[in-house]
Amino acid sequence: MKLLNRLKKIMHILLATQKRKGFCLLIFIYFAVLIFVANNQWLYKTPIAKITEVHTEEKKTMEATRGEKEIYYKQSLRAIVLNGEWKGKSITLKNEYSYSGVLNQKYHKGDRVLVNVNGESQTGGIKGLKRDVHLTALIGALVILLIFITGRKGILTICTLVVNAGIFIVGFSRFLKDDDILGICNIMSVLFAVGTLLLLNGFNKRTLAAIVSTLCVLAAIMGIFDAVMAYEGALDYSTMEYLGSLDNPSELFRAEVMLAGLGAIMDVAVTISAALGEILHKNPQVTFFQLFRSGREIGYDIMGTMMNVLLFVFGCGLIPSFLIRMNNDIGFLTIVRLHIPYEICRFLIESIGIVLTIPISILVASLFMKLRFRPGGEK
Amino acid sequence: MIGILALILFILILVVGGDRGAVSVMALTGNIIILSLAVILLARGHSPILITLLAGGIISYITLVKQNGRNVKTGAAFLATAIVMLLLMFAIYSMVWASKSGGLNEIQAMQEDVMYYYSVDIHINMLHIAVCICLLSTLGAVLDTTLSITSSVYEVAAHKQDLSRQELYHSGLQIGKEIIGTTVNTLLFAYLGESILLFAYLKMGKFTFETILNSKFLFQDVAVMLFGGIACLLAVPAASICIAYFIRPENIVLSEQ
C-alpha cells in the first residue's frame, strides 16, 4: 500500500507538466522500440541463434610481436535457433579468439548471433553478432538527448539529419548507375547546403548569405584541389582503403573531399553571418571595415577548434591499421608516407576550406546585408 | 601534393589569422604530435585507456589553455570536457563491449596485406583500442562545444553583470541550442565523406541488407558519429553549469586586463 502511494506520488511528479509527459512518452517509446528490435528475428531471413551455454578453454600460445605471448582460446557454444526452418532447435557452434581480438571476438551467454545452420547435424557457423539493437540504442539516445536538451531546435536538427541522409542515399544510388559522379556530387552539395541551412535557420538574409558563402568556399577549395592535382599529377590510389574493384577512385576521392568538410564549412559560415547580422541589427551605421574586423575576431576563435574537430574525426579512425602495421615492422613515418596520403590531403583541403570561409563569408555577408540591391554572388 | 597543400594552408592561416593564426598553427601541430605519440605508445603495448586519458588531458590543455589563454572561460571548459569525457567513457566502454566492435572490420580483415603478410598476434587488446578511438574522435567536437558555450556566457556576463547563476546557466543552454544543430551536421558530413568509398565498395560487392545492418564496419563508423553527437549534447549542460558556477564579477574584471 505504502509502495503504491509512493509510486502514485512519483507518477504525479513525472506527469506534472506537458513537457514532462512528452518526455516520459518518449522514453517509453524508446524502450518499446528497443524491445521490439531485440526480438525482431522473425523479420530476418538469416537464422539467428541465442547462445545459452559457453565453454571456454585455452587452445594454444603463439609467439606475438614485441616478444609477448598471444594466447588463443577455443569456445564451444550451445545455442537455440530463434527463427526460420530450425526454430527451437538447439545447435552447437564453435568459436576461436585471441587476446588481441584483431579479427575475432569472444562471445558470451545471452548474445544473439547470425548463423548458418548446418542441416541435420545440429552444428553451425557464426556469421556475426546481431548489432541492430546496439545501433538502435545509440540512435535513440541521440534523438532523445537532442529533443530533451535543445527542444524544438532538436526536432529541426533531426529533420536535417534525415533529409541529408535521404539526399545522400538518393544521390548515391544514382552515382553508381550513372558515370557522372562529379555532376551528381555538385548537385548533392548544393542540396545539402541549402537544405541544412534553411531548415536550421529559417529563410532570411543571414541564411542566404551563409548559403552563398558556403558554395563559394566549396568552389574555391575544389578549384585549389584540381589545380594542385593538375600541377602535381594524380595521386597513386593503389593503397587506398576499401578500393576493391572500383575503377574510378579519383572521382570517388574528389567526392569524399567535397562532402567531408561541408559540415564544418557551413558551421563557420553560419556563425559568422549570424554574428555580423546581429552587429548590423544593433548598429546599422557600422562601416565595412569595422564589420570585417569583428568578423575576423570571431573567425579566429572558431578556426582552431574547427580544424581540431576534423583532425580527431579523421585521425582516430586510422589507429587500428597503424597499430597492426607498426607491429609488423613498418615504421610510423613509412605508414604516414605510403598509406594515408589521402587522409592527410583531405584534412588539409578541409582546413583550407575552414580558413577561407572566414574572409569569404565576411565579404558575402557584408555585401548581402549592407548593399541591399547588389546580388551577392561575386565569384 | 601534401607539401603544396600544407604550404597553402599555412600561408592562409597566417594571412587570415595573423598572430592568433600562428598560435592556432602551433596548437594544431602540438595536437598532431600528441596524437602521433599516443599511437606510437599504443603500438608498444601500453595500456590503451591510460594513454587515452593522458593524451586527452594534454590535448585539451593545448587546445583550450595554450590557444585561448588561461582564464575562467578555458578553466570551466576544461572541467566540463573532463566531466563529459569521463561519463562518456563508461557508456562507450559498455557499448563497445556489448557490441564486440573492437578490431578490424570485416572488409579490412579481407584485405590482402592483412590476410597474407601481417601477423595479427600483436598482444594489444583491440576492444580497448576501439574505446580509445571513440573517445578521442569525439574530443575535438566536445572541446569546440564547451569553449563556445563558456566564452559566450562569459560575454553575456560581461555585458550584464547582475545576472544570477540560474540565469547564466539558462543563457548557456540557450547558446547550446543554437550551436548544436550545425555541430551534429559537421559530424554527419565528416562521417559521410569518410565512408563514401566504403559505401561504393558495399554496392559493388554482394552484401545483403541484413549483413550490412549487423556488420562491424557500419557499427564502428556510425558509433563514432553518434557518440560524437551525444557527447556534444551532454557538453551543453555540463559547460553551462561549470561556467555559471565559476564566473564571478572579479573574474571578469581580471581577465579583461
XYZ file of C-alpha atoms in Angstrom:
636
model
C 0.000 0.000 0.000
C 2.784 2.358 1.006
C 4.700 1.437 -2.127
C 1.662 2.089 -4.280
C 1.223 5.527 -2.742
C 4.836 6.352 -3.321
C 4.533 5.174 -6.905
C 1.477 7.352 -7.362
C 3.403 10.312 -5.991
C 6.304 9.679 -8.382
C 3.926 9.364 -11.304
C 2.256 12.592 -10.256
C 5.572 14.447 -10.215
C 6.634 12.920 -13.521
C 3.409 13.788 -15.306
C 3.028 17.219 -13.748
C 3.653 19.274 -16.858
C 3.025 18.801 -20.539
C 6.731 18.783 -21.231
C 7.438 16.059 -18.694
C 4.562 13.991 -20.053
C 6.012 14.219 -23.537
C 9.396 13.238 -22.239
C 8.079 10.204 -20.375
C 6.232 9.141 -23.503
C 9.457 9.484 -25.497
C 11.392 7.301 -23.057
C 8.591 4.765 -23.113
C 8.673 4.661 -26.931
C 12.466 4.320 -26.801
C 12.303 1.216 -24.638
C 9.414 -0.209 -26.621
C 11.412 0.155 -29.839
C 14.476 -1.401 -28.191
C 12.492 -4.409 -27.031
C 10.975 -4.727 -30.500
C 14.358 -4.611 -32.224
C 15.822 -7.072 -29.744
C 13.127 -9.566 -30.701
C 12.759 -8.908 -34.404
C 14.271 -12.216 -35.513
C 11.041 -13.073 -37.376
C 11.928 -10.304 -39.833
C 15.223 -11.955 -40.701
C 15.906 -14.464 -43.447
C 19.259 -15.394 -41.897
C 18.888 -17.805 -38.964
C 19.502 -16.154 -35.613
C 20.560 -18.081 -32.536
C 20.725 -17.185 -28.880
C 23.743 -18.504 -27.016
C 22.761 -20.480 -23.927
C 25.942 -22.202 -22.832
C 29.599 -21.286 -23.180
C 32.685 -23.417 -22.579
C 35.987 -21.625 -22.979
C 39.405 -23.259 -22.905
C 42.911 -22.234 -23.831
C 43.924 -23.648 -27.167
C 47.444 -22.578 -27.924
C 50.016 -19.933 -27.256
C 51.571 -18.166 -30.191
C 54.659 -16.045 -30.379
C 53.359 -12.473 -30.577
C 55.187 -9.388 -31.720
C 57.416 -7.471 -29.284
C 58.336 -10.801 -27.658
C 54.953 -11.152 -25.985
C 52.818 -14.274 -25.823
C 49.497 -14.362 -27.618
C 47.013 -16.818 -26.107
C 44.306 -18.311 -28.303
C 41.075 -19.529 -26.768
C 38.562 -22.040 -28.057
C 34.883 -21.705 -27.278
C 32.225 -24.344 -27.784
C 28.801 -22.811 -27.576
C 25.305 -24.150 -27.361
C 22.617 -22.009 -28.890
C 18.913 -22.084 -29.651
C 17.762 -21.071 -33.120
C 15.080 -18.406 -32.853
C 13.614 -18.280 -36.340
C 13.267 -19.979 -39.694
C 13.296 -23.638 -40.606
C 15.150 -24.853 -37.494
C 13.306 -22.695 -34.998
C 13.541 -24.018 -31.454
C 16.346 -26.478 -32.296
C 19.487 -26.477 -30.226
C 22.776 -26.269 -32.142
C 26.459 -26.298 -31.280
C 28.733 -23.547 -32.534
C 32.482 -23.193 -32.425
C 34.440 -20.002 -31.963
C 38.080 -19.139 -31.591
C 39.504 -15.877 -30.340
C 42.804 -14.414 -29.322
C 43.802 -11.959 -26.621
C 44.110 -9.110 -29.122
C 40.915 -9.908 -30.969
C 42.001 -8.222 -34.187
C 39.941 -10.485 -36.430
C 37.780 -12.359 -33.933
C 35.872 -11.917 -30.701
C 34.731 -13.640 -27.594
C 31.052 -14.483 -27.251
C 29.083 -14.511 -24.038
C 25.963 -16.218 -22.768
C 22.863 -14.398 -23.999
C 24.437 -12.968 -27.153
C 22.336 -13.218 -30.273
C 24.280 -14.158 -33.377
C 23.606 -14.546 -37.072
C 24.467 -18.126 -38.021
C 24.324 -20.563 -40.867
C 22.814 -23.790 -39.664
C 24.281 -26.982 -40.975
C 21.255 -29.141 -41.668
C 20.567 -32.154 -39.507
C 23.966 -32.410 -37.850
C 22.861 -29.642 -35.489
C 26.021 -27.622 -35.885
C 26.604 -24.269 -37.437
C 28.959 -21.399 -38.023
C 28.748 -17.890 -36.597
C 28.447 -15.142 -39.202
C 28.458 -12.275 -36.752
C 26.798 -10.636 -33.797
C 23.313 -9.161 -34.159
C 24.210 -5.489 -33.780
C 20.961 -3.803 -34.800
C 19.909 -3.454 -31.137
C 23.059 -1.539 -30.272
C 22.670 0.671 -33.297
C 19.069 1.464 -32.362
C 20.038 2.139 -28.759
C 22.632 4.719 -29.817
C 20.426 6.423 -32.401
C 17.576 6.548 -29.883
C 19.834 8.022 -27.206
C 20.953 10.753 -29.592
C 17.370 11.577 -30.608
C 16.131 11.712 -27.006
C 19.022 13.892 -25.877
C 18.521 16.208 -28.857
C 14.858 16.703 -28.028
C 15.431 16.903 -24.285
C 18.282 19.406 -24.345
C 17.507 21.522 -27.379
C 13.719 21.201 -27.654
C 12.176 22.432 -30.905
C 15.588 23.067 -32.382
C 16.414 19.417 -31.727
C 13.480 18.270 -33.822
C 14.710 20.532 -36.630
C 18.199 19.058 -36.284
C 16.766 15.559 -36.577
C 14.899 16.727 -39.701
C 18.150 17.971 -41.251
C 19.849 14.662 -40.449
C 17.013 12.698 -42.052
C 16.839 14.989 -45.102
C 20.613 14.851 -45.568
C 20.715 11.087 -45.220
C 17.861 10.903 -47.759
C 19.663 13.160 -50.244
C 22.779 11.086 -49.739
C 21.028 7.766 -50.348
C 19.241 9.012 -53.475
C 22.362 10.719 -54.813
C 24.498 7.747 -54.008
C 22.341 5.211 -55.773
C 22.341 7.486 -58.855
C 26.076 7.745 -58.524
C 26.817 4.112 -59.166
C 24.386 3.785 -62.064
C 25.454 6.926 -63.891
C 29.034 7.655 -64.588
C 28.759 11.345 -63.898
C 29.803 11.208 -60.264
C 31.103 14.751 -60.208
C 27.902 16.274 -61.592
C 25.771 14.442 -59.062
C 28.160 15.389 -56.316
C 27.878 19.066 -57.203
C 24.098 18.898 -57.115
C 24.222 16.988 -53.841
C 26.468 19.564 -52.189
C 24.146 22.406 -53.205
C 21.130 20.495 -51.900
C 22.910 19.659 -48.640
C 23.914 23.251 -48.030
C 20.540 24.759 -48.947
C 18.529 22.105 -47.100
C 20.534 22.119 -43.886
C 20.868 25.875 -43.554
C 17.250 26.661 -44.452
C 15.905 24.041 -42.058
C 18.157 25.064 -39.184
C 17.985 28.832 -39.509
C 14.843 29.651 -41.454
C 14.554 31.735 -44.585
C 16.238 35.114 -44.096
C 19.141 37.214 -45.276
C 21.653 35.657 -42.918
C 20.825 32.176 -44.129
C 21.116 33.290 -47.734
C 24.485 34.848 -47.038
C 25.626 31.646 -45.321
C 24.475 29.503 -48.258
C 26.206 31.697 -50.827
C 29.440 31.776 -48.843
C 29.387 28.006 -48.315
C 29.016 27.421 -52.044
C 31.744 29.955 -52.874
C 34.150 28.287 -50.435
C 33.289 24.888 -51.850
C 34.026 26.134 -55.372
C 37.276 27.682 -54.149
C 38.610 24.583 -52.392
C 37.664 22.309 -55.255
C 39.460 24.750 -57.548
C 42.556 24.553 -55.356
C 42.256 20.767 -55.239
C 42.017 20.482 -59.043
C 44.820 22.959 -59.608
C 47.172 21.143 -57.245
C 46.199 17.792 -58.741
C 46.853 19.082 -62.244
C 50.195 20.525 -61.190
C 51.413 17.506 -59.233
C 49.855 14.752 -61.283
C 47.200 12.431 -59.892
C 47.726 10.603 -56.615
C 48.534 6.938 -56.618
C 45.314 5.379 -55.429
C 46.532 1.811 -55.218
C 46.950 1.759 -51.433
C 43.613 3.358 -50.651
C 41.358 1.545 -48.195
C 38.221 -0.221 -49.478
C 39.443 0.137 -53.034
C 38.364 -3.324 -54.093
C 37.350 -3.410 -57.708
C 36.366 0.239 -58.055
C 37.553 1.620 -61.345
C 37.160 5.344 -60.671
C 38.973 6.036 -57.410
C 39.942 9.577 -58.345
C 36.337 10.639 -58.809
C 35.261 8.974 -55.589
C 38.109 10.643 -53.764
C 37.036 14.011 -55.125
C 33.507 13.337 -53.888
C 34.911 12.438 -50.467
C 36.885 15.639 -50.269
C 33.868 17.657 -51.287
C 31.486 16.179 -48.730
C 33.750 15.653 -45.735
C 34.300 19.323 -44.977
C 30.895 20.615 -45.982
C 29.524 20.463 -42.437
C 32.472 22.315 -40.962
C 32.360 24.995 -43.654
C 28.631 25.526 -43.112
C 29.229 25.751 -39.378
C 31.780 28.556 -39.750
C 29.711 30.378 -42.404
C 26.575 30.315 -40.238
C 28.408 31.524 -37.161
C 29.996 34.447 -38.962
C 26.962 35.588 -40.918
C 24.725 35.291 -37.842
C 27.140 37.340 -35.767
C 27.597 40.011 -38.436
C 23.823 40.165 -38.928
C 23.436 40.711 -35.193
C 26.013 43.522 -35.204
C 24.355 45.215 -38.171
C 20.984 44.864 -36.497
C 22.236 46.533 -33.314
C 24.189 49.232 -35.136
C 23.169 49.826 -38.779
C 25.780 52.590 -39.163
C 28.718 50.220 -38.809
C 31.321 50.554 -41.589
C 32.566 47.755 -43.779
C 35.984 47.871 -42.162
C 34.537 47.544 -38.659
C 32.419 44.601 -39.794
C 35.477 42.974 -41.289
C 37.381 43.333 -38.033
C 34.604 41.833 -35.896
C 34.206 39.006 -38.360
C 37.910 38.288 -38.188
C 37.763 38.333 -34.405
C 35.004 35.705 -34.398
C 36.810 33.759 -37.090
C 39.990 33.401 -35.001
C 38.001 31.948 -32.148
C 36.411 29.164 -34.140
C 39.107 28.423 -36.726
C 41.426 26.441 -34.444
C 38.770 24.358 -32.757
C 37.040 23.513 -36.040
C 40.291 22.219 -37.502
C 40.690 20.175 -34.325
C 37.263 18.618 -34.778
C 38.227 17.389 -38.229
C 41.708 16.304 -37.105
C 40.294 13.987 -34.464
C 37.442 12.641 -36.550
C 39.757 11.815 -39.473
C 42.799 10.843 -37.442
C 41.388 8.422 -34.897
C 39.844 6.070 -37.440
C 43.349 5.262 -38.667
C 44.630 3.980 -35.316
C 43.898 0.217 -35.793
C 45.712 -0.083 -39.103
C 48.611 1.916 -37.649
C 48.878 -0.487 -34.706
C 48.893 -3.570 -36.900
C 51.385 -2.200 -39.397
C 53.699 -0.824 -36.710
C 53.748 -4.232 -35.028
C 54.732 -5.768 -38.344
C 57.940 -3.780 -38.545
C 56.700 -0.917 -40.646
C 57.864 2.446 -39.348
C 55.482 5.193 -38.296
C 56.722 7.610 -40.949
C 56.585 4.985 -43.685
C 52.914 4.428 -42.954
C 52.289 8.164 -42.995
C 54.048 8.456 -46.330
C 52.635 5.399 -48.073
C 49.302 4.529 -46.560
C 47.500 7.668 -45.514
C 48.285 10.439 -48.023
C 44.596 10.636 -48.955
C 43.550 11.249 -45.390
C 46.208 13.921 -44.939
C 45.280 15.522 -48.241
C 41.602 15.553 -47.288
C 42.321 17.049 -43.896
C 44.474 19.807 -45.416
C 41.837 20.697 -48.007
C 39.079 20.857 -45.419
C 41.267 23.028 -43.204
C 41.948 25.351 -46.126
C 38.179 25.468 -46.583
C 37.612 26.428 -42.947
C 40.197 29.208 -43.066
C 38.925 30.525 -46.423
C 35.363 30.584 -45.094
C 36.249 33.395 -42.713
C 37.107 36.163 -45.263
C 34.653 34.889 -47.866
C 31.680 34.791 -45.538
C 32.559 38.191 -44.090
C 32.656 39.596 -47.618
C 29.447 37.908 -48.728
C 27.592 38.733 -45.525
C 28.536 42.402 -45.660
C 27.625 42.626 -49.345
C 24.303 40.914 -48.724
C 23.302 42.917 -45.730
C 24.871 46.294 -46.345
C 24.379 46.799 -50.072
C 20.807 45.748 -50.453
C 20.475 45.625 -54.202
C 23.709 44.025 -55.270
C 23.495 40.305 -55.988
C 25.937 38.590 -53.643
C 27.484 36.005 -55.942
C 30.594 37.980 -56.723
C 32.626 34.936 -57.535
C 50.676 17.244 -53.298
C 50.673 17.267 -49.491
C 53.568 19.694 -49.320
C 51.856 22.235 -51.555
C 48.535 21.937 -49.727
C 50.231 22.296 -46.353
C 52.035 25.392 -47.598
C 48.783 26.925 -48.871
C 47.089 26.185 -45.542
C 49.973 27.627 -43.555
C 50.056 30.857 -45.564
C 46.273 31.232 -45.437
C 46.172 30.776 -41.666
C 48.870 33.416 -41.236
C 47.203 35.855 -43.678
C 43.705 35.434 -42.324
C 44.560 34.876 -38.684
C 47.696 36.968 -38.129
C 49.316 36.436 -34.727
C 46.493 34.346 -33.413
C 46.651 32.311 -36.606
C 50.246 31.448 -35.732
C 49.089 30.333 -32.291
C 46.471 28.038 -33.794
C 49.037 26.553 -36.184
C 51.166 25.793 -33.165
C 48.262 24.286 -31.228
C 47.273 22.172 -34.232
C 50.848 20.937 -34.659
C 51.002 20.189 -30.953
C 47.839 18.129 -31.170
C 49.124 16.197 -34.177
C 52.349 15.442 -32.302
C 50.462 14.260 -29.198
C 48.191 12.081 -31.337
C 51.218 10.534 -33.089
C 52.957 9.950 -29.765
C 49.822 8.288 -28.437
C 49.736 5.986 -31.470
C 53.405 5.074 -31.015
C 52.895 4.322 -27.313
C 49.793 2.270 -28.074
C 51.724 0.274 -30.660
C 54.304 -0.558 -27.995
C 51.563 -2.197 -25.979
C 50.966 0.353 -23.218
C 47.553 0.408 -21.582
C 45.119 1.985 -24.094
C 42.779 3.536 -21.528
C 45.623 5.144 -19.593
C 47.227 6.557 -22.763
C 43.861 7.877 -23.928
C 43.220 9.697 -20.684
C 46.715 11.197 -20.696
C 46.567 12.202 -24.354
C 43.056 13.597 -23.912
C 44.185 15.709 -20.970
C 47.207 17.123 -22.778
C 45.240 17.781 -25.971
C 42.514 19.590 -24.040
C 45.155 21.637 -22.264
C 46.834 22.618 -25.544
C 43.572 23.421 -27.332
C 42.000 25.373 -24.515
C 44.699 26.949 -22.425
C 47.584 27.302 -24.895
C 45.350 28.517 -27.704
C 42.985 30.743 -25.757
C 44.895 31.749 -22.658
C 44.460 30.790 -19.013
C 41.235 32.304 -17.725
C 37.884 31.425 -16.254
C 36.460 30.547 -19.697
C 39.072 27.928 -20.528
C 39.130 26.640 -16.950
C 35.401 25.981 -16.984
C 35.604 24.465 -20.473
C 38.402 22.132 -19.338
C 36.425 20.935 -16.339
C 33.248 20.440 -18.403
C 35.189 18.482 -21.037
C 36.748 16.280 -18.370
C 33.346 15.537 -16.796
C 31.733 14.709 -20.140
C 34.614 12.519 -21.293
C 34.716 10.530 -18.045
C 30.957 9.999 -18.108
C 31.143 9.006 -21.734
C 33.980 6.595 -21.151
C 31.725 4.248 -19.197
C 28.958 4.478 -21.796
C 31.378 3.862 -24.662
C 33.110 1.023 -22.865
C 29.894 -0.840 -22.158
C 28.567 -0.229 -25.673
C 31.758 -1.379 -27.389
C 31.945 -4.388 -25.092
C 28.322 -5.362 -25.700
C 28.540 -4.932 -29.459
C 32.001 -6.569 -29.649
C 33.111 -3.993 -32.156
C 36.842 -3.976 -31.479
C 39.464 -4.971 -34.011
C 39.402 -4.696 -37.762
C 36.063 -4.772 -39.532
C 35.015 -7.442 -41.979
C 36.260 -5.621 -45.064
C 39.582 -4.531 -43.587
C 40.119 -8.108 -42.446
C 39.690 -9.337 -46.019
C 42.351 -7.059 -47.406
C 45.291 -8.819 -48.967
C 48.073 -7.392 -46.828
C 46.272 -8.221 -43.585
C 45.437 -11.730 -44.757
C 48.765 -12.762 -46.180
C 51.552 -10.548 -44.941
C 50.789 -9.244 -41.482
C 50.769 -11.101 -38.208
C 47.709 -10.194 -36.175
C 49.151 -11.553 -32.926
C 50.047 -8.121 -31.653
C 49.140 -8.546 -27.981
C 47.106 -5.347 -27.829
C 43.535 -5.512 -26.610
C 41.647 -4.193 -29.621
C 38.454 -3.746 -27.636
C 40.207 -1.137 -25.506
C 41.615 0.421 -28.657
C 38.075 0.789 -30.007
C 37.059 2.598 -26.813
C 40.072 4.850 -27.175
C 39.160 5.665 -30.818
C 35.587 6.563 -29.917
C 36.738 8.783 -27.050
C 39.466 10.620 -28.920
C 37.414 11.257 -32.036
C 34.688 12.916 -30.012
C 37.192 15.024 -28.105
C 37.563 17.698 -30.811
C 33.838 18.302 -31.071
C 33.377 18.382 -27.295
C 36.179 20.925 -26.886
C 34.563 23.053 -29.588
C 31.161 22.964 -27.874
C 32.351 23.628 -24.332
C 34.588 26.514 -25.365
C 31.838 28.137 -27.467
C 29.429 27.984 -24.534
C 31.780 29.169 -21.826
C 33.078 32.088 -23.880
C 29.575 33.146 -24.941
C 28.265 33.010 -21.374
C 31.314 34.996 -20.344
C 30.423 37.700 -22.893
C 26.842 37.755 -21.619
C 28.059 38.111 -18.044
C 30.496 40.858 -19.043
C 27.742 42.886 -20.677
C 25.178 42.355 -17.960
C 26.796 41.969 -14.576
C 23.726 41.491 -12.398
C 22.663 38.086 -13.727
C 22.219 35.262 -11.215
C 23.802 31.819 -11.576
C 20.453 30.407 -12.644
C 20.105 32.974 -15.417
C 23.662 32.404 -16.612
C 23.014 28.667 -16.731
C 19.925 29.245 -18.836
C 21.732 31.542 -21.241
C 24.338 28.781 -21.604
C 21.628 26.298 -22.541
C 20.165 28.813 -24.987
C 23.516 29.233 -26.734
C 23.890 25.460 -26.775
C 20.604 25.139 -28.633
C 21.902 27.480 -31.319
C 25.181 25.696 -31.966
C 24.254 22.028 -31.579
C 22.442 21.753 -34.913
C 25.432 22.668 -37.021
C 27.843 20.673 -34.838
C 25.834 17.495 -35.320
C 25.772 18.159 -39.054
C 29.533 18.739 -39.091
C 29.969 15.274 -37.624
C 27.456 13.774 -40.054
C 29.261 15.124 -43.097
C 32.687 14.194 -41.804
C 31.344 10.662 -41.433
C 29.605 10.577 -44.823
C 32.676 11.916 -46.568
C 34.875 9.342 -44.868
C 32.594 6.481 -45.812
C 31.907 7.140 -49.493
C 34.460 4.567 -50.556
C 33.060 2.068 -48.086
C 29.555 2.580 -49.471
C 30.806 2.241 -53.033
C 32.540 -0.970 -52.021
C 29.358 -2.305 -50.444
C 27.343 -1.521 -53.558
C 29.835 -3.360 -55.722
C 30.085 -6.417 -53.512
C 27.189 -8.708 -52.805
C 26.124 -7.643 -49.345
C 22.585 -8.168 -48.144
C 20.801 -5.554 -46.078
C 20.813 -7.863 -43.060
C 24.567 -8.311 -43.228
C 25.213 -4.588 -43.534
C 22.844 -3.650 -40.723
C 24.534 -6.025 -38.282
C 28.072 -5.566 -39.529
C 31.040 -4.301 -37.615
C 32.072 -1.812 -40.316
C 28.761 0.038 -40.148
C 28.622 -0.016 -36.370
C 32.195 1.156 -35.849
C 31.784 4.173 -38.130
C 28.281 5.141 -37.084
C 29.036 4.705 -33.377
C 31.842 7.258 -33.603
C 29.460 9.777 -35.164
C 26.586 9.071 -32.764
C 28.817 9.198 -29.700
C 30.165 12.496 -31.001
C 26.643 13.905 -31.158
C 25.738 12.536 -27.725
C 28.941 13.928 -26.230
C 28.292 17.406 -27.643
C 24.753 17.349 -26.287
C 25.971 16.337 -22.832
C 28.599 19.052 -23.046
C 25.917 21.761 -23.268
C 24.517 21.468 -19.719
C 27.920 20.499 -18.310
C 29.609 23.598 -19.705
C 26.697 25.836 -18.693
C 26.834 24.594 -15.092
C 30.617 24.924 -14.897
C 30.779 28.464 -16.231
C 27.750 29.626 -14.219
C 29.376 28.280 -11.087
C 32.848 29.653 -11.759
C 32.051 33.104 -13.042
C 32.276 35.962 -10.559
C 32.388 39.714 -11.123
C 36.037 39.840 -10.055
C 36.935 37.152 -12.629
C 35.550 39.268 -15.426
C 37.500 42.322 -14.395
C 40.674 40.283 -14.040
C 40.625 38.676 -17.449
C 39.797 41.879 -19.287
C 43.049 43.481 -18.241
